[in-house]
Amino acid sequence: KSSNKQNHDEDNITQLEVLEEEKHNQIILSGLEQQLLDGILDEERASSENPRLVGYMQRGVAYHHAGLNNKGRVAVEALFRNRYVQVVFSTATLDM
């Protein structure tokens, strides 16, 4: 049983480490960036075209293409310009 308990304890420690790492890696947004995200949150989540964009942007990744609505494009551009989004997958629509 002590082996099972030790494995369980190790699993708990590993899970805790993963949670701490995820928390550490979350991007802290300034007021402007948070407003941009909040402004498109409902619209993007309701849209079947781009349901994951907000979640990606909160993790520092985004995409940019002609099918995005204007708010989505502006948010991606602003967050990328301010280095909150560090990776953008884009067509030629991203003109900075």
PDB file of N, CA and C in Angstrom, residues 3-44:
ATOM      1  N   SER A   3       3.491   1.802  -1.549  1.00  0.00           N
ATOM      2  CA  SER A   3       3.868   2.095  -2.935  1.00  0.00           C
ATOM      3  C   SER A   3       2.734   2.807  -3.660  1.00  0.00           C
ATOM      4  N   ASN A   4       1.491   2.359  -3.436  1.00  0.00           N
ATOM      5  CA  ASN A   4       0.336   3.015  -4.048  1.00  0.00           C
ATOM      6  C   ASN A   4       0.188   4.440  -3.530  1.00  0.00           C
ATOM      7  N   LYS A   5       0.371   4.611  -2.213  1.00  0.00           N
ATOM      8  CA  LYS A   5       0.272   5.948  -1.631  1.00  0.00           C
ATOM      9  C   LYS A   5       1.361   6.858  -2.195  1.00  0.00           C
ATOM     10  N   GLN A   6       2.559   6.313  -2.327  1.00  0.00           N
ATOM     11  CA  GLN A   6       3.656   7.109  -2.875  1.00  0.00           C
ATOM     12  C   GLN A   6       3.350   7.509  -4.317  1.00  0.00           C
ATOM     13  N   ASN A   7       2.834   6.581  -5.120  1.00  0.00           N
ATOM     14  CA  ASN A   7       2.476   6.906  -6.502  1.00  0.00           C
ATOM     15  C   ASN A   7       1.384   7.964  -6.547  1.00  0.00           C
ATOM     16  N   HIS A   8       0.396   7.828  -5.644  1.00  0.00           N
ATOM     17  CA  HIS A   8      -0.693   8.802  -5.590  1.00  0.00           C
ATOM     18  C   HIS A   8      -0.152  10.183  -5.214  1.00  0.00           C
ATOM     19  N   ASP A   9       0.744  10.221  -4.220  1.00  0.00           N
ATOM     20  CA  ASP A   9       1.350  11.489  -3.812  1.00  0.00           C
ATOM     21  C   ASP A   9       2.156  12.108  -4.953  1.00  0.00           C
ATOM     22  N   GLU A  10       2.894  11.274  -5.675  1.00  0.00           N
ATOM     23  CA  GLU A  10       3.674  11.775  -6.812  1.00  0.00           C
ATOM     24  C   GLU A  10       2.760  12.322  -7.897  1.00  0.00           C
ATOM     25  N   ASP A  11       1.630  11.635  -8.146  1.00  0.00           N
ATOM     26  CA  ASP A  11       0.659  12.122  -9.128  1.00  0.00           C
ATOM     27  C   ASP A  11       0.107  13.476  -8.713  1.00  0.00           C
ATOM     28  N   ASN A  12      -0.211  13.618  -7.423  1.00  0.00           N
ATOM     29  CA  ASN A  12      -0.736  14.891  -6.925  1.00  0.00           C
ATOM     30  C   ASN A  12       0.292  16.009  -7.073  1.00  0.00           C
ATOM     31  N   ILE A  13       1.538  15.711  -6.779  1.00  0.00           N
ATOM     32  CA  ILE A  13       2.595  16.711  -6.918  1.00  0.00           C
ATOM     33  C   ILE A  13       2.739  17.109  -8.381  1.00  0.00           C
ATOM     34  N   THR A  14       2.707  16.124  -9.271  1.00  0.00           N
ATOM     35  CA  THR A  14       2.818  16.410 -10.702  1.00  0.00           C
ATOM     36  C   THR A  14       1.667  17.281 -11.167  1.00  0.00           C
ATOM     37  N   GLN A  15       0.451  16.963 -10.741  1.00  0.00           N
ATOM     38  CA  GLN A  15      -0.710  17.765 -11.119  1.00  0.00           C
ATOM     39  C   GLN A  15      -0.581  19.185 -10.578  1.00  0.00           C
ATOM     40  N   LEU A  16      -0.114  19.323  -9.354  1.00  0.00           N
ATOM     41  CA  LEU A  16       0.081  20.637  -8.757  1.00  0.00           C
ATOM     42  C   LEU A  16       1.128  21.432  -9.534  1.00  0.00           C
ATOM     43  N   GLU A  17       2.209  20.769  -9.925  1.00  0.00           N
ATOM     44  CA  GLU A  17       3.244  21.446 -10.704  1.00  0.00           C
ATOM     45  C   GLU A  17       2.690  21.934 -12.036  1.00  0.00           C
ATOM     46  N   VAL A  18       1.869  21.109 -12.685  1.00  0.00           N
ATOM     47  CA  VAL A  18       1.268  21.490 -13.964  1.00  0.00           C
ATOM     48  C   VAL A  18       0.363  22.695 -13.778  1.00  0.00           C
ATOM     49  N   LEU A  19      -0.463  22.681 -12.736  1.00  0.00           N
ATOM     50  CA  LEU A  19      -1.357  23.807 -12.474  1.00  0.00           C
ATOM     51  C   LEU A  19      -0.570  25.083 -12.190  1.00  0.00           C
ATOM     52  N   GLU A  20       0.489  24.973 -11.415  1.00  0.00           N
ATOM     53  CA  GLU A  20       1.320  26.137 -11.116  1.00  0.00           C
ATOM     54  C   GLU A  20       1.978  26.671 -12.386  1.00  0.00           C
ATOM     55  N   GLU A  21       2.446  25.768 -13.245  1.00  0.00           N
ATOM     56  CA  GLU A  21       3.073  26.185 -14.501  1.00  0.00           C
ATOM     57  C   GLU A  21       2.065  26.899 -15.393  1.00  0.00           C
ATOM     58  N   GLU A  22       0.838  26.355 -15.487  1.00  0.00           N
ATOM     59  CA  GLU A  22      -0.200  26.998 -16.287  1.00  0.00           C
ATOM     60  C   GLU A  22      -0.527  28.383 -15.741  1.00  0.00           C
ATOM     61  N   LYS A  23      -0.629  28.487 -14.418  1.00  0.00           N
ATOM     62  CA  LYS A  23      -0.916  29.779 -13.800  1.00  0.00           C
ATOM     63  C   LYS A  23       0.211  30.767 -14.089  1.00  0.00           C
ATOM     64  N   HIS A  24       1.430  30.297 -13.985  1.00  0.00           N
ATOM     65  CA  HIS A  24       2.594  31.152 -14.240  1.00  0.00           C
ATOM     66  C   HIS A  24       2.629  31.623 -15.687  1.00  0.00           C
ATOM     67  N   ASN A  25       2.208  30.771 -16.613  1.00  0.00           N
ATOM     68  CA  ASN A  25       2.280  31.092 -18.037  1.00  0.00           C
ATOM     69  C   ASN A  25       1.116  31.927 -18.531  1.00  0.00           C
ATOM     70  N   GLN A  26       0.095  32.130 -17.710  1.00  0.00           N
ATOM     71  CA  GLN A  26      -1.018  32.959 -18.146  1.00  0.00           C
ATOM     72  C   GLN A  26      -0.534  34.387 -18.344  1.00  0.00           C
ATOM     73  N   ILE A  27      -1.082  34.999 -19.345  1.00  0.00           N
ATOM     74  CA  ILE A  27      -0.679  36.357 -19.681  1.00  0.00           C
ATOM     75  C   ILE A  27      -1.541  37.345 -18.909  1.00  0.00           C
ATOM     76  N   ILE A  28      -0.902  38.293 -18.269  1.00  0.00           N
ATOM     77  CA  ILE A  28      -1.628  39.327 -17.549  1.00  0.00           C
ATOM     78  C   ILE A  28      -1.832  40.488 -18.512  1.00  0.00           C
ATOM     79  N   LEU A  29      -3.073  40.798 -18.761  1.00  0.00           N
ATOM     80  CA  LEU A  29      -3.402  41.819 -19.747  1.00  0.00           C
ATOM     81  C   LEU A  29      -3.595  43.175 -19.094  1.00  0.00           C
ATOM     82  N   SER A  30      -3.185  44.208 -19.795  1.00  0.00           N
ATOM     83  CA  SER A  30      -3.446  45.562 -19.327  1.00  0.00           C
ATOM     84  C   SER A  30      -4.917  45.871 -19.547  1.00  0.00           C
ATOM     85  N   GLY A  31      -5.369  46.990 -19.067  1.00  0.00           N
ATOM     86  CA  GLY A  31      -6.771  47.368 -19.208  1.00  0.00           C
ATOM     87  C   GLY A  31      -7.231  47.416 -20.655  1.00  0.00           C
ATOM     88  N   LEU A  32      -6.415  47.982 -21.537  1.00  0.00           N
ATOM     89  CA  LEU A  32      -6.781  48.090 -22.949  1.00  0.00           C
ATOM     90  C   LEU A  32      -6.937  46.716 -23.587  1.00  0.00           C
ATOM     91  N   GLU A  33      -5.959  45.850 -23.366  1.00  0.00           N
ATOM     92  CA  GLU A  33      -6.034  44.529 -23.972  1.00  0.00           C
ATOM     93  C   GLU A  33      -7.205  43.730 -23.410  1.00  0.00           C
ATOM     94  N   GLN A  34      -7.448  43.862 -22.105  1.00  0.00           N
ATOM     95  CA  GLN A  34      -8.574  43.143 -21.503  1.00  0.00           C
ATOM     96  C   GLN A  34      -9.891  43.654 -22.074  1.00  0.00           C
ATOM     97  N   GLN A  35      -9.997  44.971 -22.290  1.00  0.00           N
ATOM     98  CA  GLN A  35     -11.206  45.530 -22.896  1.00  0.00           C
ATOM     99  C   GLN A  35     -11.395  45.010 -24.313  1.00  0.00           C
ATOM    100  N   LEU A  36     -10.296  44.912 -25.065  1.00  0.00           N
ATOM    101  CA  LEU A  36     -10.393  44.361 -26.414  1.00  0.00           C
ATOM    102  C   LEU A  36     -10.886  42.920 -26.371  1.00  0.00           C
ATOM    103  N   LEU A  37     -10.317  42.137 -25.462  1.00  0.00           N
ATOM    104  CA  LEU A  37     -10.761  40.748 -25.344  1.00  0.00           C
ATOM    105  C   LEU A  37     -12.213  40.677 -24.903  1.00  0.00           C
ATOM    106  N   ASP A  38     -12.568  41.468 -23.899  1.00  0.00           N
ATOM    107  CA  ASP A  38     -13.949  41.465 -23.417  1.00  0.00           C
ATOM    108  C   ASP A  38     -14.913  41.906 -24.503  1.00  0.00           C
ATOM    109  N   GLY A  39     -14.479  42.872 -25.314  1.00  0.00           N
ATOM    110  CA  GLY A  39     -15.342  43.391 -26.366  1.00  0.00           C
ATOM    111  C   GLY A  39     -15.684  42.370 -27.425  1.00  0.00           C
ATOM    112  N   ILE A  40     -14.770  41.433 -27.674  1.00  0.00           N
ATOM    113  CA  ILE A  40     -15.061  40.427 -28.697  1.00  0.00           C
ATOM    114  C   ILE A  40     -15.448  39.076 -28.110  1.00  0.00           C
ATOM    115  N   LEU A  41     -15.366  38.942 -26.809  1.00  0.00           N
ATOM    116  CA  LEU A  41     -15.599  37.648 -26.171  1.00  0.00           C
ATOM    117  C   LEU A  41     -16.936  37.044 -26.556  1.00  0.00           C
ATOM    118  N   ASP A  42     -18.016  37.761 -26.289  1.00  0.00           N
ATOM    119  CA  ASP A  42     -19.342  37.220 -26.582  1.00  0.00           C
ATOM    120  C   ASP A  42     -19.541  37.004 -28.074  1.00  0.00           C
ATOM    121  N   GLU A  43     -19.122  37.971 -28.848  1.00  0.00           N
ATOM    122  CA  GLU A  43     -19.301  37.891 -30.303  1.00  0.00           C
ATOM    123  C   GLU A  43     -18.537  36.709 -30.895  1.00  0.00           C
ATOM    124  N   GLU A  44     -17.295  36.535 -30.485  1.00  0.00           N
ATOM    125  CA  GLU A  44     -16.482  35.453 -31.028  1.00  0.00           C
ATOM    126  C   GLU A  44     -16.947  34.088 -30.533  1.00  0.00           C
TER     127      GLU A  44
END
